[in-house]
Coordinates of C-alpha atoms and ligand atoms in Angstrom, one line a residue:
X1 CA 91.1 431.4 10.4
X2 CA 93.0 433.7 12.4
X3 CA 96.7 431.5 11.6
X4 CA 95.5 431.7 8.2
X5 CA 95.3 435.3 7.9
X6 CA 98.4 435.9 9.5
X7 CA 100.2 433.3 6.5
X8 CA 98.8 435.0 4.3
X9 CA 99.7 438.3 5.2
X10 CA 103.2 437.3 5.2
X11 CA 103.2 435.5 2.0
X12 CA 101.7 438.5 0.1
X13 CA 101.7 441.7 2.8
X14 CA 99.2 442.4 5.0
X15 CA 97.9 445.5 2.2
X16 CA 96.9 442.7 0.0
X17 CA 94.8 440.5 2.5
X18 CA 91.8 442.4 3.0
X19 CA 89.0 441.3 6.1
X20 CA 87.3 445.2 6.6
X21 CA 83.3 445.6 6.4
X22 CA 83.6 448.1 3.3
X23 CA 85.8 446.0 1.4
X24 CA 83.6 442.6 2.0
X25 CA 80.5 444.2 1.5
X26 CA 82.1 445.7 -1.9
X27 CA 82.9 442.3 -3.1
X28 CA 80.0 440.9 -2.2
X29 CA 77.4 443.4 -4.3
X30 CA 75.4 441.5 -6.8
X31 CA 73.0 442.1 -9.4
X32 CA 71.0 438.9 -8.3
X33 CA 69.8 438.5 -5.4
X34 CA 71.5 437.2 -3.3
X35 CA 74.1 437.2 -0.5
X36 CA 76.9 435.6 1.1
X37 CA 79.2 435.8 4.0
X38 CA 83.1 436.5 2.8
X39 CA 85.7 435.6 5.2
X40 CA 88.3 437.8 3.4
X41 CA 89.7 438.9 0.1
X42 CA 93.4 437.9 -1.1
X43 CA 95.3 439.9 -3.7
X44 CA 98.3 437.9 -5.2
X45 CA 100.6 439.7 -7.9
X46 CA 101.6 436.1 -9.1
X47 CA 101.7 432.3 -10.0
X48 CA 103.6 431.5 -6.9
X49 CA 101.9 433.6 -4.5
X50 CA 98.6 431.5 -5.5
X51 CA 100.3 428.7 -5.2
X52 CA 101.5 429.7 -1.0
X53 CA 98.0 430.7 -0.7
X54 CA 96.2 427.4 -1.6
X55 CA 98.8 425.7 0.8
X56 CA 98.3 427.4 3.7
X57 CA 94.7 427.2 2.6
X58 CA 94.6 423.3 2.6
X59 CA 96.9 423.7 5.7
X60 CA 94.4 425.7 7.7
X61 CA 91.4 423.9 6.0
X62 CA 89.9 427.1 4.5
X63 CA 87.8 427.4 1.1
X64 CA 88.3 429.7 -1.2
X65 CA 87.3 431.2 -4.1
X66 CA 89.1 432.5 -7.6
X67 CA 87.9 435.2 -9.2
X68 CA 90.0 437.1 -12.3
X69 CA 88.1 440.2 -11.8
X70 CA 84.9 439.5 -10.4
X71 CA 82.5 441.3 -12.7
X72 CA 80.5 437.6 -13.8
X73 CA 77.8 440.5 -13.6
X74 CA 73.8 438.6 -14.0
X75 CA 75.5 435.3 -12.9
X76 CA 76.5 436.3 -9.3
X77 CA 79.7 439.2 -9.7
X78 CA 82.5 438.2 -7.8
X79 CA 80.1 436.1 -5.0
X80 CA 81.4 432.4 -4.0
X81 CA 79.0 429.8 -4.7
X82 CA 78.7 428.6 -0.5
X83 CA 79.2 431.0 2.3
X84 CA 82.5 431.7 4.3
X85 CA 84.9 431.2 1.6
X86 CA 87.7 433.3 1.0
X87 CA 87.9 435.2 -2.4
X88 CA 91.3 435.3 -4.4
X89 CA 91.0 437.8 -6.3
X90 CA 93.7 437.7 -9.2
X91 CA 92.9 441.4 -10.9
X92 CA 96.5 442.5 -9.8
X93 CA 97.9 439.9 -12.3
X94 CA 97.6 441.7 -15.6
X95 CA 100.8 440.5 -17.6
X96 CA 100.4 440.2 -21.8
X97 CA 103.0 438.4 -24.1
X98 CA 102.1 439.4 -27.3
X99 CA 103.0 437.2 -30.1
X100 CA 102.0 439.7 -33.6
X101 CA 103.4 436.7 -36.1
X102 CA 101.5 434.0 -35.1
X103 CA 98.8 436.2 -33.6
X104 CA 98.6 435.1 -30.0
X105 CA 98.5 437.0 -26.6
X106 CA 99.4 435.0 -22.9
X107 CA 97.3 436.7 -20.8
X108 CA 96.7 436.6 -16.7
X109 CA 93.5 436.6 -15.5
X110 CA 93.7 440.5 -14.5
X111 CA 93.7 441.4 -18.2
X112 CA 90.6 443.3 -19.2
X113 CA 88.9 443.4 -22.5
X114 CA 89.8 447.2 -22.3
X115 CA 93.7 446.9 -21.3
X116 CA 94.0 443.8 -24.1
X117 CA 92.3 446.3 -26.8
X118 CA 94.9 448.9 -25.8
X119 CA 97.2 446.8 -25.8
X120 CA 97.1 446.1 -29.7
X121 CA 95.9 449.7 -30.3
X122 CA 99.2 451.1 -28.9
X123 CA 101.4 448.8 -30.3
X124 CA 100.0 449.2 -34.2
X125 CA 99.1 445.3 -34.0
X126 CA 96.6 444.4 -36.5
X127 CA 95.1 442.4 -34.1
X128 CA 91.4 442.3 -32.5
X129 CA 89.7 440.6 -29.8
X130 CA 86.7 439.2 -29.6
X131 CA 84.7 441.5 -27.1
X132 CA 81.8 440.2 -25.2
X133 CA 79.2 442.4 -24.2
X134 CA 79.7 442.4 -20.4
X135 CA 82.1 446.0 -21.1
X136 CA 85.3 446.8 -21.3
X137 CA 86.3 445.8 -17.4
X138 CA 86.0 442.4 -17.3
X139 CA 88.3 439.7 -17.8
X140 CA 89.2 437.8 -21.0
X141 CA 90.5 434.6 -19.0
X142 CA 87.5 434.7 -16.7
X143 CA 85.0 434.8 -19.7
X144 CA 87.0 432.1 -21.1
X145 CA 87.1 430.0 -18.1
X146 CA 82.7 430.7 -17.9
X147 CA 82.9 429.3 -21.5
X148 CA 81.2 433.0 -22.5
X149 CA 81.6 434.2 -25.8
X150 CA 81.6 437.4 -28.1
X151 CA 79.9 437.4 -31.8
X152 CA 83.4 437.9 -33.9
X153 CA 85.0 435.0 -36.0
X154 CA 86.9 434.3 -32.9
X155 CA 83.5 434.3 -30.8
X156 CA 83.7 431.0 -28.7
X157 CA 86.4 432.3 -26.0
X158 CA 86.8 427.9 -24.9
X159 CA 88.1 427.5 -28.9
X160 CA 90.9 430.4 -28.8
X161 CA 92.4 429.1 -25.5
X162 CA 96.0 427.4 -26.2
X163 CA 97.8 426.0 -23.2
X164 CA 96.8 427.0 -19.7
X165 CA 98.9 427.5 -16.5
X166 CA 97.0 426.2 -13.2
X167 CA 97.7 426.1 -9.6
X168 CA 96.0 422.7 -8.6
X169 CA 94.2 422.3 -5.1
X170 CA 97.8 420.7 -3.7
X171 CA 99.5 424.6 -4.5
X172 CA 101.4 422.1 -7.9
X173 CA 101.9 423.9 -11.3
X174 CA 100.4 422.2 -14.2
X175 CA 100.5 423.2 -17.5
X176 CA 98.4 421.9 -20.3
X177 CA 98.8 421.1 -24.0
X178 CA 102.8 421.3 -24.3
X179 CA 103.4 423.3 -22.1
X180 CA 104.6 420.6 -19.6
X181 CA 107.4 419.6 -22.1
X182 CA 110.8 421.3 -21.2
X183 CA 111.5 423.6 -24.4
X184 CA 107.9 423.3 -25.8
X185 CA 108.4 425.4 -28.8
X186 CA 104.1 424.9 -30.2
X187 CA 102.4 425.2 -27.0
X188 CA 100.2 428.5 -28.1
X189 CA 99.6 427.1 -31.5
X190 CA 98.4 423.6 -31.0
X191 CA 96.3 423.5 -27.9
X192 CA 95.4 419.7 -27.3
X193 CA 99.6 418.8 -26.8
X194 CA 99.2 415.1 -26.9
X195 CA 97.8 412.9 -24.3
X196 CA 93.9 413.5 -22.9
X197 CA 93.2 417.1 -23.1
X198 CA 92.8 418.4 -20.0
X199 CA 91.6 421.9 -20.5
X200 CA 88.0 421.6 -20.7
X201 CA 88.3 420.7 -17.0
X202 CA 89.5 423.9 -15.7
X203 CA 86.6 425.6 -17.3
X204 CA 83.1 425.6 -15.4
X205 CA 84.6 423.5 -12.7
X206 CA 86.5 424.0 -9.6
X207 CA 89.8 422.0 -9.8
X208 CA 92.4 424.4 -9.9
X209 CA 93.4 428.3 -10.6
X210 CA 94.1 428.9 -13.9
X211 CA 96.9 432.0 -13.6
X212 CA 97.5 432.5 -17.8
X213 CA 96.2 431.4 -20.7
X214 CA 97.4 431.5 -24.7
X215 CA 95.1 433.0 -26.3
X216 CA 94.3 433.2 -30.2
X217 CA 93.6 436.9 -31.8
X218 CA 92.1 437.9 -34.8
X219 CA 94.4 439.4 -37.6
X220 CA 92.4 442.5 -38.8
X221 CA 90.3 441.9 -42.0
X222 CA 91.2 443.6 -45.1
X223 CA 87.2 444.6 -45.1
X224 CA 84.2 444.4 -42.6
X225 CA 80.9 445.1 -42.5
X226 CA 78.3 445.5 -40.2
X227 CA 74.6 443.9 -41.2
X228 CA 71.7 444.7 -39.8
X229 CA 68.0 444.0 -41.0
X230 CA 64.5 443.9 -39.1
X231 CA 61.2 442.8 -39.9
X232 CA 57.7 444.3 -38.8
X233 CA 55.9 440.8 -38.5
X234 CA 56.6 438.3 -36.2
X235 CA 55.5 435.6 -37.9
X236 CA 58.5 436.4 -40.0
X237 CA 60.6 434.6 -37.7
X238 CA 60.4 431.5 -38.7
X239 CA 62.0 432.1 -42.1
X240 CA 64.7 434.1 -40.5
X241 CA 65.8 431.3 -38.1
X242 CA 65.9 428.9 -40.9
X243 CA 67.9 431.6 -43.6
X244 CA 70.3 432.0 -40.4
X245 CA 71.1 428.0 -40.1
X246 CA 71.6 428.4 -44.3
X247 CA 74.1 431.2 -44.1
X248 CA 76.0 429.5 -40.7
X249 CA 76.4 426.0 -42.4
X250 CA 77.1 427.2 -45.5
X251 CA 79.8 429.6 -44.5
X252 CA 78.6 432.5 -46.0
X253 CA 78.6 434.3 -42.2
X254 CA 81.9 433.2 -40.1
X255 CA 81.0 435.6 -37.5
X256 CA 77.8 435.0 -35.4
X257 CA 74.2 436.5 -35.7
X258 CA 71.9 437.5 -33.2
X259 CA 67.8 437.9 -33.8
X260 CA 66.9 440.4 -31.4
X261 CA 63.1 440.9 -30.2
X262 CA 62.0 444.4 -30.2
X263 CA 61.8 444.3 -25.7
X264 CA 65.3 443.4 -26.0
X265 CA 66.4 446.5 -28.0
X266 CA 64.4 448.9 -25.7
X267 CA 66.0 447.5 -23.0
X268 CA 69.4 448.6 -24.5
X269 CA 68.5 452.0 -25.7
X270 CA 66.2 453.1 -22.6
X271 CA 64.3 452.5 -19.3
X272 CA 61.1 450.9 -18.1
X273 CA 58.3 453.8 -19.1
X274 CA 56.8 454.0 -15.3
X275 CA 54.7 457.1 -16.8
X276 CA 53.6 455.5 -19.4
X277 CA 52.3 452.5 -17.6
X278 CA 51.0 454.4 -14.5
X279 CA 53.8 452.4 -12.6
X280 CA 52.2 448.9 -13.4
X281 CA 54.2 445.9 -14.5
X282 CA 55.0 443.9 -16.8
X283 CA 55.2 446.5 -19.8
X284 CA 51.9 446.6 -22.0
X285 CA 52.1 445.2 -26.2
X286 CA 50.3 448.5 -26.9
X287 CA 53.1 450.6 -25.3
X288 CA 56.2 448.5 -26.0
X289 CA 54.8 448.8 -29.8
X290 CA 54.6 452.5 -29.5
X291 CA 58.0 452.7 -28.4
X292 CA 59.3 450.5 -30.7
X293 CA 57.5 452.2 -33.4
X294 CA 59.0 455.6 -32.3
X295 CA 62.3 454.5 -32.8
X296 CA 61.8 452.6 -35.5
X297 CA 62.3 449.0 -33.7
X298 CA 61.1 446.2 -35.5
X299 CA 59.4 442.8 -33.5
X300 CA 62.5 441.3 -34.7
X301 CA 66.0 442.8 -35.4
X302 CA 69.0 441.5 -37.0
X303 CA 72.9 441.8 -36.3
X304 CA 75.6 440.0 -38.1
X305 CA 79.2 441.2 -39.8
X306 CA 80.6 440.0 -42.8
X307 CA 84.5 439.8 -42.5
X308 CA 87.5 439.1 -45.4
X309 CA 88.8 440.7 -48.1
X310 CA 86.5 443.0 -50.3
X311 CA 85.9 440.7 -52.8
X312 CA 84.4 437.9 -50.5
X313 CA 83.0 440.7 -48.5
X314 CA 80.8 441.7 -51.8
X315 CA 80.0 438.3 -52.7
X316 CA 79.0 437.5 -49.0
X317 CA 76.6 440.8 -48.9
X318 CA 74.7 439.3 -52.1
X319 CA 74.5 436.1 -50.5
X320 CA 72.8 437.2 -47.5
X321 CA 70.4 439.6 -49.4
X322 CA 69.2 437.5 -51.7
X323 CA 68.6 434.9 -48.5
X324 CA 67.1 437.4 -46.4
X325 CA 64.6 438.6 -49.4
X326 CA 60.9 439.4 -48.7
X327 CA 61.8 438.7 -45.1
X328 CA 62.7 441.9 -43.8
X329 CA 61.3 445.6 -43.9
X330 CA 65.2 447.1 -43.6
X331 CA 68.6 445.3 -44.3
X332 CA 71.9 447.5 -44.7
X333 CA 75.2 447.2 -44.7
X334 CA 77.4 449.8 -42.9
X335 CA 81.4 449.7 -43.7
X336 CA 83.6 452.1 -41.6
X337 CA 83.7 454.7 -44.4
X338 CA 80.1 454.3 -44.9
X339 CA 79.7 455.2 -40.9
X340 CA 82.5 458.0 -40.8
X341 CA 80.3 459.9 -43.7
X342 CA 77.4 459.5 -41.7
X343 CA 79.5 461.3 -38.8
X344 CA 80.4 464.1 -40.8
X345 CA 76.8 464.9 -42.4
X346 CA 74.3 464.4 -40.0
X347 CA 72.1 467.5 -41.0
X348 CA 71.9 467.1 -44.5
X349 CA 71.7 463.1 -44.6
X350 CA 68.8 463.6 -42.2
X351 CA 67.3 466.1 -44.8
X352 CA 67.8 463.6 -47.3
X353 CA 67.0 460.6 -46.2
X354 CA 64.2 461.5 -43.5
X355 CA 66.0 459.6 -41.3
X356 CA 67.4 461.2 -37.6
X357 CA 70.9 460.4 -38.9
X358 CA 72.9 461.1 -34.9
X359 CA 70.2 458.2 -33.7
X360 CA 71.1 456.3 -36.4
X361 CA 74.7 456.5 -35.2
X362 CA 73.9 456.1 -31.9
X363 CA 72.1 453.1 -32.7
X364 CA 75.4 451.6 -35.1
X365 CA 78.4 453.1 -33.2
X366 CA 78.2 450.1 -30.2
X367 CA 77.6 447.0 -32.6
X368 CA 80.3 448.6 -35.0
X369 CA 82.4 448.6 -31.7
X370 CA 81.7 445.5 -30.7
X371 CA 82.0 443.3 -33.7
X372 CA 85.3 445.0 -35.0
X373 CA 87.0 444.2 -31.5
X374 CA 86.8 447.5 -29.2
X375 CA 84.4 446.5 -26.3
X376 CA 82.2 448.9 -25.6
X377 CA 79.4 449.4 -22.6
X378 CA 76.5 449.5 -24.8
X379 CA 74.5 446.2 -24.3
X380 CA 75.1 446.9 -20.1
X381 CA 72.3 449.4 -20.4
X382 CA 70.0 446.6 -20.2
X383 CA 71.0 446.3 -16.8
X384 CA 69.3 449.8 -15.7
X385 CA 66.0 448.7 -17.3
X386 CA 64.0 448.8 -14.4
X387 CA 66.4 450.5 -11.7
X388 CA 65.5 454.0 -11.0
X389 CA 69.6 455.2 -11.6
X390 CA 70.5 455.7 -15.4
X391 CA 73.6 454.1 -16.6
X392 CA 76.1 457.2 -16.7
X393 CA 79.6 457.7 -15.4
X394 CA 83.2 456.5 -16.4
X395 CA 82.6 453.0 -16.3
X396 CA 79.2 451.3 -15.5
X397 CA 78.9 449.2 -13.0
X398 CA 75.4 447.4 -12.6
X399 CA 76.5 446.1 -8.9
X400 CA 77.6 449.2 -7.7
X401 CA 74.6 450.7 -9.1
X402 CA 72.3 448.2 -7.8
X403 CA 70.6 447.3 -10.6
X404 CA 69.1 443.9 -11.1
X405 CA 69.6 441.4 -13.5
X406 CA 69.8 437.5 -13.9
X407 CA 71.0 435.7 -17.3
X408 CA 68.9 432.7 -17.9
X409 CA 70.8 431.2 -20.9
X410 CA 69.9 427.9 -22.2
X411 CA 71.1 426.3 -25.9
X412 CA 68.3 425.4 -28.8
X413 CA 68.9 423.5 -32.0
X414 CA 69.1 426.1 -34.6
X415 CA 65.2 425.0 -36.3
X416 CA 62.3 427.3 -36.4
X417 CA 59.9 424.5 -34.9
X418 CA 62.2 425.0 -31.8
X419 CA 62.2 428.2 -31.6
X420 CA 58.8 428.5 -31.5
X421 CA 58.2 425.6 -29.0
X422 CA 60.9 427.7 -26.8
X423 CA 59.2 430.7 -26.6
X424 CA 55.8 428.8 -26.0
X425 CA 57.3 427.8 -22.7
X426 CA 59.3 431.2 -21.9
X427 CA 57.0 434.0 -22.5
X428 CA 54.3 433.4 -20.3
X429 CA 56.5 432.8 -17.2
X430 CA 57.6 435.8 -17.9
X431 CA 54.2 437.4 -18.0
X432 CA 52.9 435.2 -15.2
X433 CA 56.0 437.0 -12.7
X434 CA 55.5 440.2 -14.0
X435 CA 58.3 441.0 -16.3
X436 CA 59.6 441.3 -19.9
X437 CA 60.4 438.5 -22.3
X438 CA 63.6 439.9 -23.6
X439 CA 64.8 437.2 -26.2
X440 CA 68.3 437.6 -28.2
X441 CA 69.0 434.1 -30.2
X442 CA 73.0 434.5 -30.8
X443 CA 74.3 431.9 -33.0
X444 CA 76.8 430.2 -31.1
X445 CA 77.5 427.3 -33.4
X446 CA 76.0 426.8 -36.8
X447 CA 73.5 424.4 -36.0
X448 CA 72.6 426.2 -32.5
X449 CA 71.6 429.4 -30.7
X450 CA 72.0 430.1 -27.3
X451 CA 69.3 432.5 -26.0
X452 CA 70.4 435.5 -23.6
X453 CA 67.4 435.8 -21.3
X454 CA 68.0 438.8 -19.1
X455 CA 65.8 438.9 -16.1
X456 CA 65.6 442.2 -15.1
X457 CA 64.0 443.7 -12.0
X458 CA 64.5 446.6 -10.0
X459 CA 66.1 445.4 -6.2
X460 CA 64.9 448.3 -4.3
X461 CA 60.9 447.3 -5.6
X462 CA 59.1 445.4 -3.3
X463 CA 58.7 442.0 -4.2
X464 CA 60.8 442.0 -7.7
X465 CA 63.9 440.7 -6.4
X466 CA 61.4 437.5 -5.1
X467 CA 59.7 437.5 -8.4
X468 CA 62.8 437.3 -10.3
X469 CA 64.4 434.4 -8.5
X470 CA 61.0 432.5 -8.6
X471 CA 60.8 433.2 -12.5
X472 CA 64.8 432.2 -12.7
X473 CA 63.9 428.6 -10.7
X474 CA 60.9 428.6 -13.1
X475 CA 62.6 429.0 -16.3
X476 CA 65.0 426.3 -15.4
X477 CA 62.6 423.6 -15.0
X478 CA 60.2 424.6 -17.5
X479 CA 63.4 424.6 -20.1
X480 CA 65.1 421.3 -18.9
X481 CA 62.2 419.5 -19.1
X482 CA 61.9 420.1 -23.0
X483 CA 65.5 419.2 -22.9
X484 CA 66.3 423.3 -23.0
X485 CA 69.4 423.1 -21.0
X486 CA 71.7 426.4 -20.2
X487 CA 75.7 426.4 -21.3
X488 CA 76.1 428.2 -17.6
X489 CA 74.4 429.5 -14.7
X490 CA 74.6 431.9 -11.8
X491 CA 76.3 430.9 -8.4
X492 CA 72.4 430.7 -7.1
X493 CA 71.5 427.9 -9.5
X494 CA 74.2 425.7 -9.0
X495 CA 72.8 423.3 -6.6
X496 CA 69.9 422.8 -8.9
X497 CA 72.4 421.2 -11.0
X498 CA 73.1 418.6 -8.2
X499 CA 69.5 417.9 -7.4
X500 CA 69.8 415.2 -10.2
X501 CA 71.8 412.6 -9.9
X502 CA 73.6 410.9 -13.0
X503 CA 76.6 409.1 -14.0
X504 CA 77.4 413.0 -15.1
X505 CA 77.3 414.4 -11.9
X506 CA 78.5 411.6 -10.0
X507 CA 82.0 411.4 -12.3
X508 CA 82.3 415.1 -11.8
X509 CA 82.2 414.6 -7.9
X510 CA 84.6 411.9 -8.0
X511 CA 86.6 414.0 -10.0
X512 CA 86.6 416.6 -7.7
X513 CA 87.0 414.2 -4.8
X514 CA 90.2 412.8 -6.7
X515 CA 91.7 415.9 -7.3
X516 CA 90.8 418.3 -3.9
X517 CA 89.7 416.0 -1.1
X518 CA 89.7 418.6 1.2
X519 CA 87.3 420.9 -1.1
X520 CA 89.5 423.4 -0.8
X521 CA 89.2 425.9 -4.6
X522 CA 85.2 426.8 -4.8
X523 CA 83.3 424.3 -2.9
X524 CA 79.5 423.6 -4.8
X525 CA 80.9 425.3 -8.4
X526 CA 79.0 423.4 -11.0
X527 CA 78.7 419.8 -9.2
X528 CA 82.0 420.0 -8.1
Ligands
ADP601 P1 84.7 438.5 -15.2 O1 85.1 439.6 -14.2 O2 85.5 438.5 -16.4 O3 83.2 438.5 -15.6 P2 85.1 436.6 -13.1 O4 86.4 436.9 -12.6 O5 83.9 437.0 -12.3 O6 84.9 437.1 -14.6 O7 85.0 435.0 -13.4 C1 83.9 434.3 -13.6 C2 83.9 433.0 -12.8 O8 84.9 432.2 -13.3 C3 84.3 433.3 -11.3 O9 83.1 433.4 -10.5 C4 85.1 432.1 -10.9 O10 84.2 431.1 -10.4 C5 85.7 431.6 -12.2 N1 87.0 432.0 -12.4 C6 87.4 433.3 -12.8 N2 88.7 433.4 -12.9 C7 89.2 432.2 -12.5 C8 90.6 431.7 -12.4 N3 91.6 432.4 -12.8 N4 90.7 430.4 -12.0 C9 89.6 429.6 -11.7 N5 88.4 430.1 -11.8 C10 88.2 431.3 -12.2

């Protein structure tokens, strides 16, 4: 380790090869719980500096581990999957191409969802991105590379990618699509190139370093609004999962929707009621409905956008009321000129309409953000749920801030029977563990939702970091075996996805074997 170190620091300067307590312990913060030993951290400023590190790495027969930016926050932060690997951390590499015409960016993996955004904003592009909800410091290539997406037209990050740039476990360049052919003039606007397309490889697996990535943007609509609806009665769900499916396959909604149950709103918008409950767990139905009902929560709450020109935009909003009818108790529509009049006449609109127009804002202002490209730190909140420390400051940080949280995230065929069957099996291991069944059902294709289960516990509270791992191991066997299986999982979960063995799993290894003999680049990353 020691010849290592001192290769490295030559290749990249000994400033950007880090081995102190503080800075290993930083990396290493979670918001699961967990925790492993970090040799050291590297910092390379670009393509070929990854490539001298994974020589000297496969010289010196060292692991190590690629992060973009390390905030994978609820899946494991910046934390290798197996202990004593050394992290490369590629945040310093934060280059942007832009291309306006053909609406494109090539990114590095040390662009944020923030720098991209301002990016576009101070250039006058007409441009957005998709914004997932992890906030505005986390990486687009990352997300990409996790297969995570946002709820925009553009909302399944794998789809936008067009040609990649990877270091392979050998220190080689190898660039997909195109991109390999001297003078490649369609790389960014025809992804698969021609030959087997490779891509989906480099995603959720651990065969090389991806170091930029084309990736597609969304020309700004010529109109855009923000739908949201929520009924009182559950048993109204049903209908709405069905009316979703409608709306998806018949393109009346290009962007996605999300049905939201009330626990997972009052996550978002404030914290566990320890008063209220005399500091017993899980919360009570009695007082998550009274405050639901005092912010006007409904059991199940709907976001969507409609996107296109104002025409299509009208057309769409009839569409989706006339599907949605004697379904819901509220459904509006809220355009940005509909929202900037709310900002300018709170007192009166709250005289007239009896509603408390700011909270009304308050409530808009993020999802507004959020599905018209400017990410925004709204749906992090969740993260402080049941951690004493309220989500405040420049930039929240769930690690730092030692909050806990663990996405569960498995994929259901967009049919009410399954939904139901889905939450037959969830909710009552959350009840039996002691904490909240937090559904959101976010369309992710037309024919399927993905469900964002946060598990949320407070570390610091005896026995709920326990509880939450055992309810996380729970979930996943409980959900496989209805053939509930999630699209990704934390770096604690991977070796469950080894304990079976299939043609699957055994290509993947040999795959791996094939490609990085040594097991060099993240050693156990999804059955690799
Ligand atoms: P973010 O900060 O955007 O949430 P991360 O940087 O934590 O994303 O990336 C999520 C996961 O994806 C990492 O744990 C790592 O395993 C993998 N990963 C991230 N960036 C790269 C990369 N450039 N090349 C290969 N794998 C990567």
């Amino acid at each position: 380790m020691k010849a290592a170190l001192e290769a490295w620091q030559q290749a990249l300067g000994a400033e950007h090869v880090l081995n102190d307590t503080d800075s290993l312990q930083s990396y290493g913060r979670a918001t699961i719980p967990i925790s492993r030993r970090i040799s050291a951290v590297l910092r390379p400023e670009s393509t070929e500096q990854v490539s001298s590190i994974v020589r000297i790495a496969s010289e010196h027969r060292v692991s190590l581990y690629p992060i973009s930016v390390g905030r994978n926050w609820g899946y494991g932060s910046a934390n290798p999957v197996a202990e004593d690997n050394v992290i490369v951390d590629l945040s310093r590499m934060q280059g942007i191409e832009l291309n306006g015409e053909l609406a494109y960016a090539v990114i590095e993996p040390g662009v944020t969802q923030e720098s991209l955004y301002r990016y576009l904003k101070d250039r006058g592009a007409q441009l957005w991105i998709d914004p997932t909800g992890a906030g505005p410091q986390v990486s687009v290539l990352g997300n990409a590379l996790e297969r995570g997406y946002g709820i925009t037209p553009y909302g399944d990050h794998f789809a936008q990618i067009a040609g990649m740039e990877i270091v392979l476990p050998d220190g080689q360049v190898l660039h997909t699509g195109f991109g390999h052919w001297e003078n490649a003039v369609a790389t960014r606007v025809f992804p698969r190139g021609i030959g087997p397309y490779l891509d989906g490889l480099f995603t959720q697996s651990n065969l090389g370093i991806v170091t930029r990535i084309g990736v597609w943007l969304m020309p700004v609509p010529e109109h855009f609004e923000l739908c949201l609806f929520s009924t009182d009665k559950d048993e109204n769900l049903d209908g709405l999962v069905n009316s979703a499916r409608c709306l998806l396959l018949q393109g009346v909604l290009r962007s996605s929707l999300n049905l939201m149950h009330r626990n997972r709103i009052l996550t978002m918008v404030s914290q566990y009621p320890w008063d209220l409950m005399q500091g017993q767990t899980p919360l009570s139905e009695e007082v998550a409905q009274k405050l639901a009902d005092q912010k006007r929560i409904g059991i199940w709450n709907g976001v969507t956008a409609v996107y296109g020109t104002r025409r299509q935009v009208r057309a769409a909003k009839a569409v989706i009321r006339h599907e949605l009818k004697g379904q819901t108790n509220r459904l509006v529509f809220i355009s940005q000129k509909k929202l900037e009049f709310l900002e300018r006449f709170p007192g009166p609109l709250s005289w007239i309409t009896g509603l408390n127009i700011p909270e009304v804002i308050e409530a808009v202002r993020p999802g507004f953000g959020v599905l018209s490209g400017n990410p925004t730190e709204s749906s992090l909140a969740v993260c402080y749920w049941r951690t004493p420390k309220k989500p405040s400051g420049a930039s929240i940080d769930p690690a730092r801030d030692a909050c806990g949280l663990n996405w569960f995230a498995p994929v259901i065929p967009m049919t009410s029977a399954h939904v139901r069957e889905f939450r037959s099996i969830v909710e009552p291991i959350f009840e039996k563990h002691g904490l909240e069944c937090c559904i959101t059902l976010t369309s992710v294709t037309a024919r399927a939702f993905d469900c964002t289960l946060p598990i949320l516990f407070d570390p610091q509270r005896q026995g709920d970091p326990e509880r939450a791992e055992a309810c996380n191991r729970e979930l996943l066997e409980a959900c496989a075996a209805c053939g509930y299986i999630p699209y990704r999982v934390g770096v604690q979960s991977m070796s469950w996805l080894k304990e079976r063995s299939s043609v699957y799993w055994d290509f993947v290894a040999r795959l791996k074997q094939c490609v990085d003999p040594a097991g060099i680049l993240a050693p156990g990353r999804y059955g690799g």
